[in-house]
Structures are given as structure tokens and as C-alpha cells.
Coordinates of C-alpha atoms in Angstrom, one line a residue:
Chain A
E1 CA 53.7 -33.6 -29.7
P2 CA 52.4 -36.9 -28.5
E3 CA 49.3 -36.8 -26.3
V4 CA 47.7 -38.9 -23.7
T5 CA 43.9 -38.6 -23.4
Q6 CA 41.6 -39.6 -20.6
T7 CA 37.9 -40.1 -20.2
P8 CA 35.8 -38.9 -18.7
S9 CA 37.1 -35.6 -17.6
H10 CA 34.8 -35.6 -14.6
Q11 CA 33.0 -38.6 -13.0
V12 CA 30.6 -38.3 -10.1
T13 CA 29.6 -41.5 -8.4
Q14 CA 28.0 -42.7 -5.2
M15 CA 29.9 -44.5 -2.5
G16 CA 30.1 -48.2 -3.1
Q17 CA 29.7 -47.9 -6.8
E18 CA 32.3 -49.2 -9.3
V19 CA 34.0 -46.8 -11.6
I20 CA 36.3 -47.3 -14.6
L21 CA 38.6 -44.5 -15.7
R22 CA 40.0 -44.7 -19.2
C23 CA 43.2 -43.6 -20.8
V24 CA 44.4 -43.7 -24.3
P25 CA 48.2 -43.8 -24.1
I26 CA 50.7 -42.8 -26.6
S27 CA 51.2 -45.7 -29.0
N28 CA 54.4 -47.7 -28.9
H29 CA 55.1 -46.8 -25.3
L30 CA 55.7 -49.7 -23.0
Y31 CA 55.3 -48.4 -19.5
F32 CA 52.0 -47.1 -18.2
Y33 CA 51.2 -45.5 -14.9
W34 CA 48.3 -44.3 -12.8
Y35 CA 48.8 -41.5 -10.3
R36 CA 46.3 -39.6 -8.2
Q37 CA 46.1 -36.2 -6.5
I38 CA 43.7 -35.4 -3.7
L39 CA 42.7 -31.8 -3.8
G40 CA 45.5 -29.6 -2.3
Q41 CA 47.8 -32.5 -1.8
K42 CA 50.8 -33.9 -3.7
V43 CA 50.7 -36.3 -6.7
E44 CA 50.9 -39.9 -5.5
F45 CA 52.0 -43.0 -7.5
L46 CA 49.4 -45.7 -7.7
V47 CA 50.6 -48.4 -10.1
S48 CA 52.9 -49.1 -13.0
F49 CA 52.1 -51.5 -15.8
Y50 CA 54.6 -53.1 -18.1
N51 CA 54.3 -55.9 -20.6
N52 CA 50.7 -56.4 -19.7
E53 CA 51.2 -56.9 -16.0
I54 CA 51.6 -54.8 -12.9
S55 CA 55.3 -54.1 -12.3
E56 CA 54.9 -52.1 -9.1
K57 CA 52.0 -50.8 -6.9
S58 CA 51.8 -48.5 -4.0
E59 CA 50.1 -49.1 -0.6
I60 CA 47.2 -47.1 -1.9
F61 CA 46.6 -49.6 -4.7
D62 CA 44.7 -52.2 -2.6
D63 CA 42.3 -54.9 -3.7
Q64 CA 39.7 -52.4 -4.7
F65 CA 41.8 -51.2 -7.5
S66 CA 42.7 -53.0 -10.8
V67 CA 44.3 -52.0 -14.1
E68 CA 43.9 -53.5 -17.5
R69 CA 44.7 -53.0 -21.2
P70 CA 41.5 -54.5 -22.5
D71 CA 42.1 -54.1 -26.2
G72 CA 45.9 -53.5 -26.4
S73 CA 45.5 -49.8 -26.7
N74 CA 43.3 -48.4 -24.0
F75 CA 44.5 -48.5 -20.4
T76 CA 41.9 -48.6 -17.6
L77 CA 41.8 -48.1 -13.8
K78 CA 38.9 -49.7 -12.1
I79 CA 37.8 -49.0 -8.5
R80 CA 35.4 -51.7 -7.4
S81 CA 33.6 -50.1 -4.5
T82 CA 34.4 -46.4 -4.2
K83 CA 34.9 -44.6 -0.9
L84 CA 34.6 -41.0 -0.1
E85 CA 38.4 -40.8 0.2
D86 CA 38.8 -41.9 -3.4
S87 CA 37.7 -38.5 -4.5
A88 CA 40.7 -37.1 -6.4
M89 CA 42.2 -36.3 -9.8
Y90 CA 43.5 -39.5 -11.4
F91 CA 46.3 -39.1 -14.0
C92 CA 47.4 -41.6 -16.5
A93 CA 51.0 -41.4 -17.7
N94 CA 53.2 -43.1 -20.3
F95 CA 56.8 -43.7 -20.4
G96 CA 58.5 -41.6 -23.0
T97 CA 61.8 -41.8 -24.8
A98 CA 64.1 -41.4 -21.9
P99 CA 64.2 -42.9 -18.3
G100 CA 61.3 -41.3 -16.5
E101 CA 60.2 -38.9 -19.1
Q102 CA 56.5 -39.4 -18.6
Y103 CA 53.7 -37.9 -20.6
F104 CA 50.6 -37.2 -18.4
G105 CA 47.0 -37.1 -19.5
P106 CA 44.8 -34.2 -18.4
G107 CA 43.3 -36.3 -15.7
T108 CA 39.8 -37.5 -14.6
R109 CA 38.3 -35.7 -11.6
L110 CA 36.5 -38.4 -9.5
T111 CA 33.9 -37.2 -7.0
V112 CA 32.5 -39.8 -4.7
T113 CA 29.4 -38.7 -2.8
Chain B
D1 CA 63.8 -43.4 -3.2
A2 CA 66.4 -40.7 -2.6
K3 CA 64.9 -37.6 -1.2
T4 CA 65.0 -34.0 -2.6
T5 CA 64.6 -30.7 -0.8
Q6 CA 63.1 -27.6 -2.5
P7 CA 62.0 -24.3 -1.3
N8 CA 58.3 -24.1 -0.8
S9 CA 57.9 -21.0 -2.9
M10 CA 59.7 -18.5 -5.1
E11 CA 58.8 -15.4 -6.8
S12 CA 60.0 -13.8 -10.1
N13 CA 59.2 -11.0 -12.4
E14 CA 58.1 -11.6 -16.0
E15 CA 61.0 -11.8 -18.5
E16 CA 63.6 -12.2 -15.8
P17 CA 65.6 -15.4 -15.3
V18 CA 64.5 -17.8 -12.5
H19 CA 66.8 -20.3 -10.7
L20 CA 65.0 -23.0 -8.9
P21 CA 67.2 -25.0 -6.5
C22 CA 67.0 -28.6 -5.5
N23 CA 69.2 -30.5 -2.9
H24 CA 69.6 -34.2 -3.2
S25 CA 72.5 -35.1 -1.0
T26 CA 71.7 -38.8 -0.9
I27 CA 71.6 -39.2 -4.7
S28 CA 73.0 -42.5 -6.0
G29 CA 75.3 -42.8 -9.0
T30 CA 72.5 -44.2 -11.2
D31 CA 69.8 -41.7 -10.3
Y32 CA 68.6 -39.4 -13.0
I33 CA 67.5 -35.9 -11.9
H34 CA 64.2 -34.9 -13.4
W35 CA 62.1 -31.8 -13.3
Y36 CA 58.4 -31.7 -13.8
R37 CA 56.0 -28.9 -13.4
Q38 CA 52.2 -28.7 -12.8
L39 CA 50.3 -25.7 -14.0
P40 CA 47.1 -24.9 -12.2
S41 CA 44.3 -27.5 -12.8
Q42 CA 46.5 -29.5 -15.2
G43 CA 48.5 -32.7 -15.0
P44 CA 52.3 -32.8 -14.4
E45 CA 54.4 -31.9 -17.4
Y46 CA 57.9 -33.0 -18.1
V47 CA 60.5 -30.2 -18.2
I48 CA 64.0 -31.6 -18.4
H49 CA 66.3 -34.2 -17.0
G50 CA 70.0 -35.0 -16.6
L51 CA 72.4 -37.4 -15.1
T52 CA 75.8 -35.6 -14.7
S53 CA 76.2 -32.9 -17.4
N54 CA 74.3 -29.7 -17.7
V55 CA 71.4 -29.9 -20.1
N56 CA 69.4 -27.5 -22.2
N57 CA 66.2 -27.8 -24.0
R58 CA 63.5 -25.5 -25.4
M59 CA 61.9 -25.1 -22.0
A60 CA 64.7 -24.7 -19.6
S61 CA 68.3 -25.5 -18.6
L62 CA 69.4 -27.9 -15.9
A63 CA 72.6 -27.2 -14.0
I64 CA 74.0 -30.1 -12.0
A65 CA 76.6 -29.7 -9.4
E66 CA 79.8 -31.5 -9.9
D67 CA 79.2 -33.8 -6.8
R68 CA 75.5 -34.2 -8.0
K69 CA 74.2 -33.3 -4.6
S70 CA 72.3 -30.4 -5.9
S71 CA 70.9 -29.1 -9.1
T72 CA 69.2 -25.9 -10.4
L73 CA 66.5 -25.5 -13.0
I74 CA 66.9 -22.3 -14.9
L75 CA 64.1 -20.6 -16.8
H76 CA 65.9 -18.0 -18.9
R77 CA 63.0 -15.6 -19.3
A78 CA 60.0 -16.3 -17.1
T79 CA 56.6 -15.7 -18.5
L80 CA 53.2 -15.7 -16.8
R81 CA 52.6 -19.1 -18.2
D82 CA 55.5 -20.5 -16.2
A83 CA 53.7 -19.9 -12.9
A84 CA 53.4 -23.5 -11.6
V85 CA 54.6 -25.9 -9.0
Y86 CA 58.0 -27.3 -10.0
Y87 CA 59.1 -30.7 -8.8
C88 CA 62.6 -32.0 -8.6
I89 CA 62.5 -35.8 -8.7
L90 CA 65.2 -38.5 -8.6
I91 CA 64.6 -41.6 -10.7
G92 CA 66.6 -44.8 -10.4
G93 CA 65.9 -48.4 -11.0
S94 CA 64.0 -49.9 -13.8
N95 CA 60.4 -48.9 -13.0
Y96 CA 60.8 -45.2 -13.5
K97 CA 57.9 -44.3 -11.3
L98 CA 57.8 -40.7 -10.2
T99 CA 57.7 -39.8 -6.5
F100 CA 56.5 -36.3 -6.1
G101 CA 57.3 -34.1 -3.2
K102 CA 55.6 -30.7 -2.4
G103 CA 57.7 -28.9 -5.0
T104 CA 58.3 -25.2 -5.4
L105 CA 55.4 -22.9 -6.1
L106 CA 56.7 -20.3 -8.6
T107 CA 54.8 -17.1 -8.8
V108 CA 55.6 -14.8 -11.8
N109 CA 54.7 -11.2 -11.4
P110 CA 53.8 -9.1 -14.5

């Protein structure tokens, strides 16, 4: 079964620092997504990325966030200046073979201190 | 996005069938009905989806009401590994983003 991988599994950073979360998506998939889940809360959509550009972003995805496919395979989420409230699990997902069938990675736990 | 309503929690016994309901009275004609689940400390996992007809796969069955205003996810024989939060999500448009609600927390008793 296809698999999405994410690194690191856990990132601890100080407030104000930049972090880059990495995802290796399933090859040949065209849609990429980032979601986050604050501890104890529901999964929230952040951004979708298609054809090398953002196709939709949520209100959470402000100027502090950016996404890239730097080498055509990896998919990254950058937070420029982290805040305490950015502490969450961040999930990368790929669009599968049917509308909305998304494969999720295991997530990166981001802890901002 | 069209809204779905699910019970907060349900309980089942191991090896018994489980029927997880979802109401989506404002569904539009082009919305797909998707189910995902999230096991403890894991990312969401696709379970099944459908448009109008009932669907079966190796994980579950999806029964869709004739008027499409409700659906039911059926786990034929619950196992302890099926204990998770189950989300019913409607997807329309071309972006296919998932909008998660609180879902149903399924507890499976041994």
C-alpha cells in the first residue's frame, strides 16, 4: 500500500524560530495537503497545493506559513516565526485515486516552547 | 461546506457489527460521502466513500439513504483495532479538501 512519510516525527523549537516540516508524498499524486491537529481538538485544513501552487488555504495559513516542493518530490511546510499556539500535530496528505481519498502521513509533532 | 452530524460516541463489543450513523441533510447533488477514521496517536485513515449507491470494501460497507440525507458506516465484525474516532465528511468541488468535525468515538469492548 502506498505510504506518505514525514520528518521529523517530533520537533521542539523555541518561540520565534523557523521550522520546516518535511513530507515525502506518494509519487504521481497531484494534490498535496497540510492539516494540523492541536492536542484534543479536531483536524484542521491548512493548505492545498496543486500543480506547484497553492490552490486553497485556510484562515490559519497566514503569512507565517509557506509551502514548497523544492525538488519535485518532497513537500515542505515552513513556519517562519513560531508561536506557542503553533504547537500541534502536522499531517501531510496526498490525493489518492478517487475524489478526496487522501493518504495521510504519520504526522510531525511540533512543540513550541 | 455541507455539514454532517454524528453521535459523539458509540460502544460495541468485539466481533459484533457496528453501525455508525451520519446525517447530512444539506448535501448537494455532487457531494461525495467519505468516511475516515483516526486511531489513537495516528493520522487520519481513509475508510470508504460513495456517491449514491451502497459501497463495500475490505474495511467496511457504506449504506447511503435513497435521498442521500444520511448514511451509515458498517463495520461487519468490530475488532479492538477498530477503536477510533470515525469522521463522516462531505466532499464537493475540485479541491477535495477534508473538513473534519468532531466525529464519533467508537469504543470496542473485548
